[in-house]
mmCIF file of C-alpha atoms in Angstrom:
data_model
loop_
_atom_site.group_PDB
_atom_site.id
_atom_site.type_symbol
_atom_site.label_atom_id
_atom_site.label_comp_id
_atom_site.label_asym_id
_atom_site.label_seq_id
_atom_site.Cartn_x
_atom_site.Cartn_y
_atom_site.Cartn_z
ATOM 1 C CA MET A 9 122.173 67.533 57.542
ATOM 2 C CA PRO A 10 120.630 66.951 60.975
ATOM 3 C CA ASP A 11 119.802 70.269 62.866
ATOM 4 C CA GLU A 12 122.656 70.728 65.417
ATOM 5 C CA PRO A 13 121.678 72.063 68.802
ATOM 6 C CA LYS A 14 122.374 75.722 69.522
ATOM 7 C CA PRO A 15 124.924 76.497 72.127
ATOM 8 C CA ALA A 16 123.315 77.450 75.371
ATOM 9 C CA GLY A 17 122.798 81.252 75.704
ATOM 10 C CA ASP A 18 122.407 81.922 71.875
ATOM 11 C CA SER A 19 118.511 82.681 71.725
ATOM 12 C CA ALA A 20 117.263 86.217 71.913
ATOM 13 C CA SER A 21 115.158 85.384 75.032
ATOM 14 C CA ASP A 22 118.526 84.179 76.816
ATOM 15 C CA VAL A 23 120.188 87.350 75.769
ATOM 16 C CA ALA A 24 117.182 89.336 76.997
ATOM 17 C CA ALA A 25 117.089 87.435 80.293
ATOM 18 C CA ARG A 26 120.954 88.271 80.706
ATOM 19 C CA VAL A 27 120.282 91.961 79.990
ATOM 20 C CA VAL A 28 117.564 91.958 82.679
ATOM 21 C CA SER A 29 119.568 90.214 85.123
ATOM 22 C CA SER A 30 122.410 92.462 84.890
ATOM 23 C CA ALA A 31 120.251 95.641 85.215
ATOM 24 C CA ALA A 32 118.680 94.270 88.196
ATOM 25 C CA GLN A 33 122.086 93.737 89.723
ATOM 26 C CA ASP A 34 122.990 97.244 88.823
ATOM 27 C CA ILE A 35 119.977 98.749 90.481
ATOM 28 C CA GLY A 36 120.252 96.422 93.486
ATOM 29 C CA SER A 37 123.793 97.181 94.167
ATOM 30 C CA PHE A 38 123.200 100.838 93.733
ATOM 31 C CA ILE A 39 120.316 100.872 96.135
ATOM 32 C CA LYS A 40 122.364 98.838 98.574
ATOM 33 C CA SER A 41 125.186 101.285 98.250
ATOM 34 C CA GLN A 42 123.037 104.249 98.937
ATOM 35 C CA ARG A 43 121.257 102.570 101.958
ATOM 36 C CA GLU A 44 124.661 101.858 103.563
ATOM 37 C CA ALA A 45 125.818 105.465 102.845
ATOM 38 C CA ALA A 46 123.016 106.569 104.468
ATOM 39 C CA GLN A 47 123.716 104.111 107.405
ATOM 40 C CA VAL A 48 120.187 102.817 107.158
ATOM 41 C CA SER A 49 119.392 99.098 107.720
ATOM 42 C CA LEU A 50 117.508 96.897 105.221
ATOM 43 C CA ARG A 51 114.643 96.693 107.628
ATOM 44 C CA GLN A 52 114.532 100.468 108.380
ATOM 45 C CA LEU A 53 114.473 100.940 104.538
ATOM 46 C CA SER A 54 111.875 98.362 103.999
ATOM 47 C CA LYS A 55 109.705 100.119 106.669
ATOM 48 C CA LEU A 56 110.362 103.561 105.319
ATOM 49 C CA ALA A 57 109.700 102.612 101.785
ATOM 50 C CA GLY A 58 106.675 100.213 102.644
ATOM 51 C CA VAL A 59 108.017 97.237 100.897
ATOM 52 C CA SER A 60 108.583 93.799 102.488
ATOM 53 C CA ASN A 61 111.935 93.102 103.776
ATOM 54 C CA PRO A 62 112.385 89.928 101.732
ATOM 55 C CA TYR A 63 111.358 91.739 98.436
ATOM 56 C CA LEU A 64 113.946 94.455 99.161
ATOM 57 C CA SER A 65 116.631 91.844 99.972
ATOM 58 C CA GLN A 66 115.988 90.326 96.682
ATOM 59 C CA ILE A 67 116.212 93.760 94.790
ATOM 60 C CA GLU A 68 119.394 94.448 96.428
ATOM 61 C CA ARG A 69 120.733 91.045 95.451
ATOM 62 C CA GLY A 70 119.676 91.519 92.029
ATOM 63 C CA LEU A 71 117.189 88.619 91.783
ATOM 64 C CA ARG A 72 114.237 91.092 91.303
ATOM 65 C CA LYS A 73 114.089 94.130 89.095
ATOM 66 C CA PRO A 74 111.684 96.836 90.809
ATOM 67 C CA SER A 75 108.997 98.815 89.070
ATOM 68 C CA ALA A 76 109.060 102.508 88.665
ATOM 69 C CA GLU A 77 106.640 102.759 91.582
ATOM 70 C CA VAL A 78 108.602 100.753 93.841
ATOM 71 C CA LEU A 79 111.761 102.411 93.035
ATOM 72 C CA GLY A 80 109.773 105.778 93.956
ATOM 73 C CA GLN A 81 109.016 104.292 97.306
ATOM 74 C CA ILE A 82 112.785 103.338 97.909
ATOM 75 C CA ALA A 83 113.804 106.695 96.929
ATOM 76 C CA LYS A 84 111.551 108.364 99.466
ATOM 77 C CA GLY A 85 112.852 105.922 102.138
ATOM 78 C CA LEU A 86 116.436 106.938 101.104
ATOM 79 C CA ARG A 87 115.528 110.557 101.113
ATOM 80 C CA MET A 88 116.770 110.937 97.454
ATOM 81 C CA SER A 89 115.409 111.932 94.317
ATOM 82 C CA SER A 90 113.498 109.218 92.491
ATOM 83 C CA GLU A 91 114.953 110.555 89.345
ATOM 84 C CA VAL A 92 118.433 109.163 90.337
ATOM 85 C CA LEU A 93 117.080 105.625 90.819
ATOM 86 C CA TYR A 94 114.993 105.898 87.468
ATOM 87 C CA MET A 95 117.959 106.857 85.568
ATOM 88 C CA GLN A 96 120.063 103.983 87.309
ATOM 89 C CA ALA A 97 117.318 101.486 86.503
ATOM 90 C CA GLY A 98 117.180 102.771 82.927
ATOM 91 C CA PHE A 99 113.663 104.032 83.022
ATOM 92 C CA LEU A 100 115.232 107.734 82.313
ATOM 93 C CA GLU A 101 117.745 108.828 79.909
ATOM 94 C CA GLN A 102 121.007 109.778 81.252
ATOM 95 C CA ARG A 103 121.579 113.476 81.373
ATOM 96 C CA ALA A 104 124.950 115.113 81.060
ATOM 97 C CA ALA A 105 126.895 115.376 84.113
ATOM 98 C CA SER A 106 126.175 118.482 86.101
ATOM 99 C CA PRO A 107 127.634 119.403 89.775
ATOM 100 C CA VAL A 108 124.628 121.674 90.142
ATOM 101 C CA ARG A 109 122.042 118.862 89.154
ATOM 102 C CA ASP A 110 123.701 116.288 91.291
ATOM 103 C CA ALA A 111 123.808 118.503 94.200
ATOM 104 C CA LEU A 112 120.055 119.354 93.789
ATOM 105 C CA LEU A 113 119.047 115.782 93.388
ATOM 106 C CA THR A 114 120.875 114.514 96.451
ATOM 107 C CA ASP A 115 120.035 117.372 98.782
ATOM 108 C CA VAL A 116 117.754 116.322 101.769
ATOM 109 C CA ALA A 117 116.828 119.506 102.818
ATOM 110 C CA ILE A 118 114.327 120.275 100.043
ATOM 111 C CA THR A 119 111.291 118.368 98.891
ATOM 112 C CA GLU A 120 111.006 116.371 95.433
ATOM 113 C CA ARG A 121 108.781 119.035 94.148
ATOM 114 C CA GLN A 122 111.203 121.764 95.023
ATOM 115 C CA LYS A 123 113.957 119.812 93.466
ATOM 116 C CA GLN A 124 112.050 119.597 90.152
ATOM 117 C CA VAL A 125 111.257 123.315 90.214
ATOM 118 C CA LEU A 126 114.678 124.226 90.738
ATOM 119 C CA LEU A 127 115.965 121.915 88.179
ATOM 120 C CA GLU A 128 113.586 123.311 85.654
ATOM 121 C CA ILE A 129 114.720 126.721 86.451
ATOM 122 C CA TYR A 130 118.271 125.735 86.198
ATOM 123 C CA GLU A 131 117.876 124.104 82.776
ATOM 124 C CA SER A 132 115.971 127.020 81.346
ATOM 125 C CA PHE A 133 118.764 129.329 82.233
ATOM 126 C CA CYS A 134 121.286 126.624 80.577
ATOM 127 C CA ARG A 135 119.326 126.700 77.531
ATOM 128 C CA GLU A 136 119.312 130.386 77.357
ATOM 129 C CA ASN A 137 122.794 130.822 77.677
ATOM 130 C CA ASN A 138 123.934 128.318 75.668
ATOM 131 C CA PRO A 139 121.291 128.146 72.644
ATOM 132 C CA ARG A 140 121.842 125.253 70.193
ATOM 133 C CA PRO A 141 123.507 126.472 66.978
ATOM 134 C CA ASP A 142 121.307 126.614 64.040
ATOM 135 C CA SER A 143 122.202 124.810 60.931
ATOM 136 C CA SER A 144 123.540 128.148 59.267
ATOM 137 C CA SER A 145 126.352 128.703 62.044
ATOM 138 C CA VAL A 146 127.268 124.940 61.989
ATOM 139 C CA GLU A 147 127.869 125.385 58.233
ATOM 140 C CA GLN A 148 129.618 128.602 58.744
ATOM 141 C CA GLU A 149 132.280 126.752 61.218
ATOM 142 C CA ASN A 150 132.582 123.927 58.927
ATOM 143 C CA ILE A 151 133.580 126.158 55.986
ATOM 144 C CA ASN A 152 136.098 128.003 58.463
ATOM 145 C CA ASP A 153 137.993 124.711 59.471
#
Protein backbone atom coordinates (compact mmCIF):
# COMPACT_ATOMS: atom_id res chain seq x y z
CA MET A 1 0.00 0.00 0.00
CA PRO A 2 1.69 3.23 -1.07
CA ASP A 3 2.07 6.09 1.36
CA GLU A 4 -0.65 8.61 0.78
CA PRO A 5 0.29 12.25 1.19
CA LYS A 6 -1.11 13.86 4.31
CA PRO A 7 -3.57 16.66 3.78
CA ALA A 8 -2.04 20.12 4.04
CA GLY A 9 -2.10 21.57 7.53
CA ASP A 10 -2.11 18.20 9.31
CA SER A 11 1.40 18.13 10.79
CA ALA A 12 2.24 19.30 14.30
CA SER A 13 4.42 22.07 12.90
CA ASP A 14 1.49 23.33 10.78
CA VAL A 15 -0.78 23.37 13.84
CA ALA A 16 1.89 25.19 15.87
CA ALA A 17 2.36 27.73 13.08
CA ARG A 18 -1.40 28.41 13.00
CA VAL A 19 -1.50 28.87 16.79
CA VAL A 20 1.44 31.32 16.72
CA SER A 21 -0.11 33.18 13.79
CA SER A 22 -3.44 33.43 15.60
CA ALA A 23 -1.76 34.69 18.79
CA ALA A 24 0.20 37.26 16.78
CA GLN A 25 -3.03 38.44 15.14
CA ASP A 26 -4.77 38.70 18.52
CA ILE A 27 -2.03 40.73 20.22
CA GLY A 28 -1.54 42.86 17.12
CA SER A 29 -5.21 43.78 16.83
CA PHE A 30 -5.33 44.44 20.58
CA ILE A 31 -2.35 46.80 20.38
CA LYS A 32 -3.88 48.56 17.39
CA SER A 33 -7.21 49.04 19.18
CA GLN A 34 -5.42 50.38 22.28
CA ARG A 35 -3.35 52.74 20.14
CA GLU A 36 -6.43 54.02 18.34
CA ALA A 37 -8.31 54.44 21.64
CA ALA A 38 -5.38 56.49 22.94
CA GLN A 39 -5.49 58.53 19.71
CA VAL A 40 -1.83 57.86 19.00
CA SER A 41 -0.57 57.38 15.45
CA LEU A 42 1.53 54.39 14.47
CA ARG A 43 4.55 56.67 14.04
CA GLN A 44 4.01 58.32 17.42
CA LEU A 45 3.78 54.96 19.18
CA SER A 46 6.80 53.71 17.29
CA LYS A 47 8.80 56.67 18.58
CA LEU A 48 7.43 56.42 22.15
CA ALA A 49 8.07 52.68 22.33
CA GLY A 50 11.48 52.79 20.67
CA VAL A 51 10.54 50.26 17.99
CA SER A 52 10.76 50.81 14.27
CA ASN A 53 7.65 51.93 12.44
CA PRO A 54 7.68 48.94 10.00
CA TYR A 55 8.14 46.43 12.86
CA LEU A 56 5.25 47.93 14.85
CA SER A 57 3.09 47.86 11.72
CA GLN A 58 3.92 44.16 11.24
CA ILE A 59 2.99 43.45 14.86
CA GLU A 60 -0.37 45.20 14.47
CA ARG A 61 -1.11 43.26 11.28
CA GLY A 62 -0.29 39.96 12.98
CA LEU A 63 2.79 39.25 10.88
CA ARG A 64 5.12 39.27 13.89
CA LYS A 65 4.70 38.16 17.49
CA PRO A 66 6.58 40.60 19.75
CA SER A 67 8.83 39.52 22.59
CA ALA A 68 7.98 40.33 26.20
CA GLU A 69 10.57 43.13 26.10
CA VAL A 70 8.97 44.75 23.05
CA LEU A 71 5.51 44.39 24.62
CA GLY A 72 6.82 46.20 27.69
CA GLN A 73 8.12 49.03 25.51
CA ILE A 74 4.80 49.27 23.66
CA ALA A 75 2.91 49.29 26.97
CA LYS A 76 5.05 52.21 28.17
CA GLY A 77 4.39 54.03 24.91
CA LEU A 78 0.65 53.50 25.37
CA ARG A 79 0.90 54.42 29.08
CA MET A 80 -0.73 51.17 30.09
CA SER A 81 0.24 48.23 32.23
CA SER A 82 2.61 45.82 30.57
CA GLU A 83 0.78 43.07 32.46
CA VAL A 84 -2.29 43.66 30.29
CA LEU A 85 -0.25 43.11 27.12
CA TYR A 86 1.55 40.10 28.61
CA MET A 87 -1.78 38.46 29.43
CA GLN A 88 -3.18 39.28 26.00
CA ALA A 89 -0.10 37.76 24.35
CA GLY A 90 -0.27 34.65 26.52
CA PHE A 91 2.90 35.34 28.54
CA LEU A 92 0.91 35.59 31.78
CA GLU A 93 -2.04 33.60 33.02
CA GLN A 94 -5.39 35.37 32.84
CA ARG A 95 -6.73 36.21 36.29
CA ALA A 96 -10.33 36.40 37.37
CA ALA A 97 -12.04 39.61 36.28
CA SER A 98 -11.99 42.41 38.82
CA PRO A 99 -13.15 45.98 38.25
CA VAL A 100 -10.66 47.20 40.86
CA ARG A 101 -7.76 45.38 39.17
CA ASP A 102 -8.84 46.60 35.72
CA ALA A 103 -9.11 50.20 36.94
CA LEU A 104 -5.65 50.08 38.51
CA LEU A 105 -4.04 48.56 35.44
CA THR A 106 -5.49 51.14 33.08
CA ASP A 107 -4.93 54.19 35.28
CA VAL A 108 -2.44 56.57 33.68
CA ALA A 109 -2.01 58.78 36.77
CA ILE A 110 0.27 56.30 38.57
CA THR A 111 3.49 54.52 37.64
CA GLU A 112 3.89 50.83 36.86
CA ARG A 113 5.60 50.29 40.21
CA GLN A 114 2.77 52.03 42.08
CA LYS A 115 0.23 49.88 40.22
CA GLN A 116 2.05 46.71 41.24
CA VAL A 117 2.23 47.77 44.90
CA LEU A 118 -1.47 48.66 44.98
CA LEU A 119 -2.37 45.37 43.29
CA GLU A 120 -0.33 43.40 45.81
CA ILE A 121 -2.08 45.17 48.69
CA TYR A 122 -5.50 44.66 47.11
CA GLU A 123 -4.83 40.95 46.48
CA SER A 124 -3.60 40.46 50.06
CA PHE A 125 -6.86 41.98 51.37
CA CYS A 126 -8.86 39.69 49.07
CA ARG A 127 -6.98 36.63 50.33
CA GLU A 128 -7.46 37.73 53.93
CA ASN A 129 -11.20 38.23 53.50
CA ASN A 130 -11.81 35.13 51.40
CA PRO A 131 -9.44 32.41 52.57
CA ARG A 132 -9.56 29.20 50.57
CA PRO A 133 -11.61 26.58 52.31
CA ASP A 134 -9.61 23.76 53.82
CA SER A 135 -10.44 20.20 52.88
CA SER A 136 -12.50 19.55 56.04
CA SER A 137 -14.90 22.42 55.35
CA VAL A 138 -15.29 21.28 51.72
CA GLU A 139 -16.05 17.76 52.91
CA GLN A 140 -18.58 19.13 55.42
CA GLU A 141 -20.32 21.11 52.66
CA ASN A 142 -20.54 17.98 50.51
CA ILE A 143 -22.08 16.04 53.39
CA ASN A 144 -24.70 18.73 53.95
CA ASP A 145 -25.76 18.77 50.27
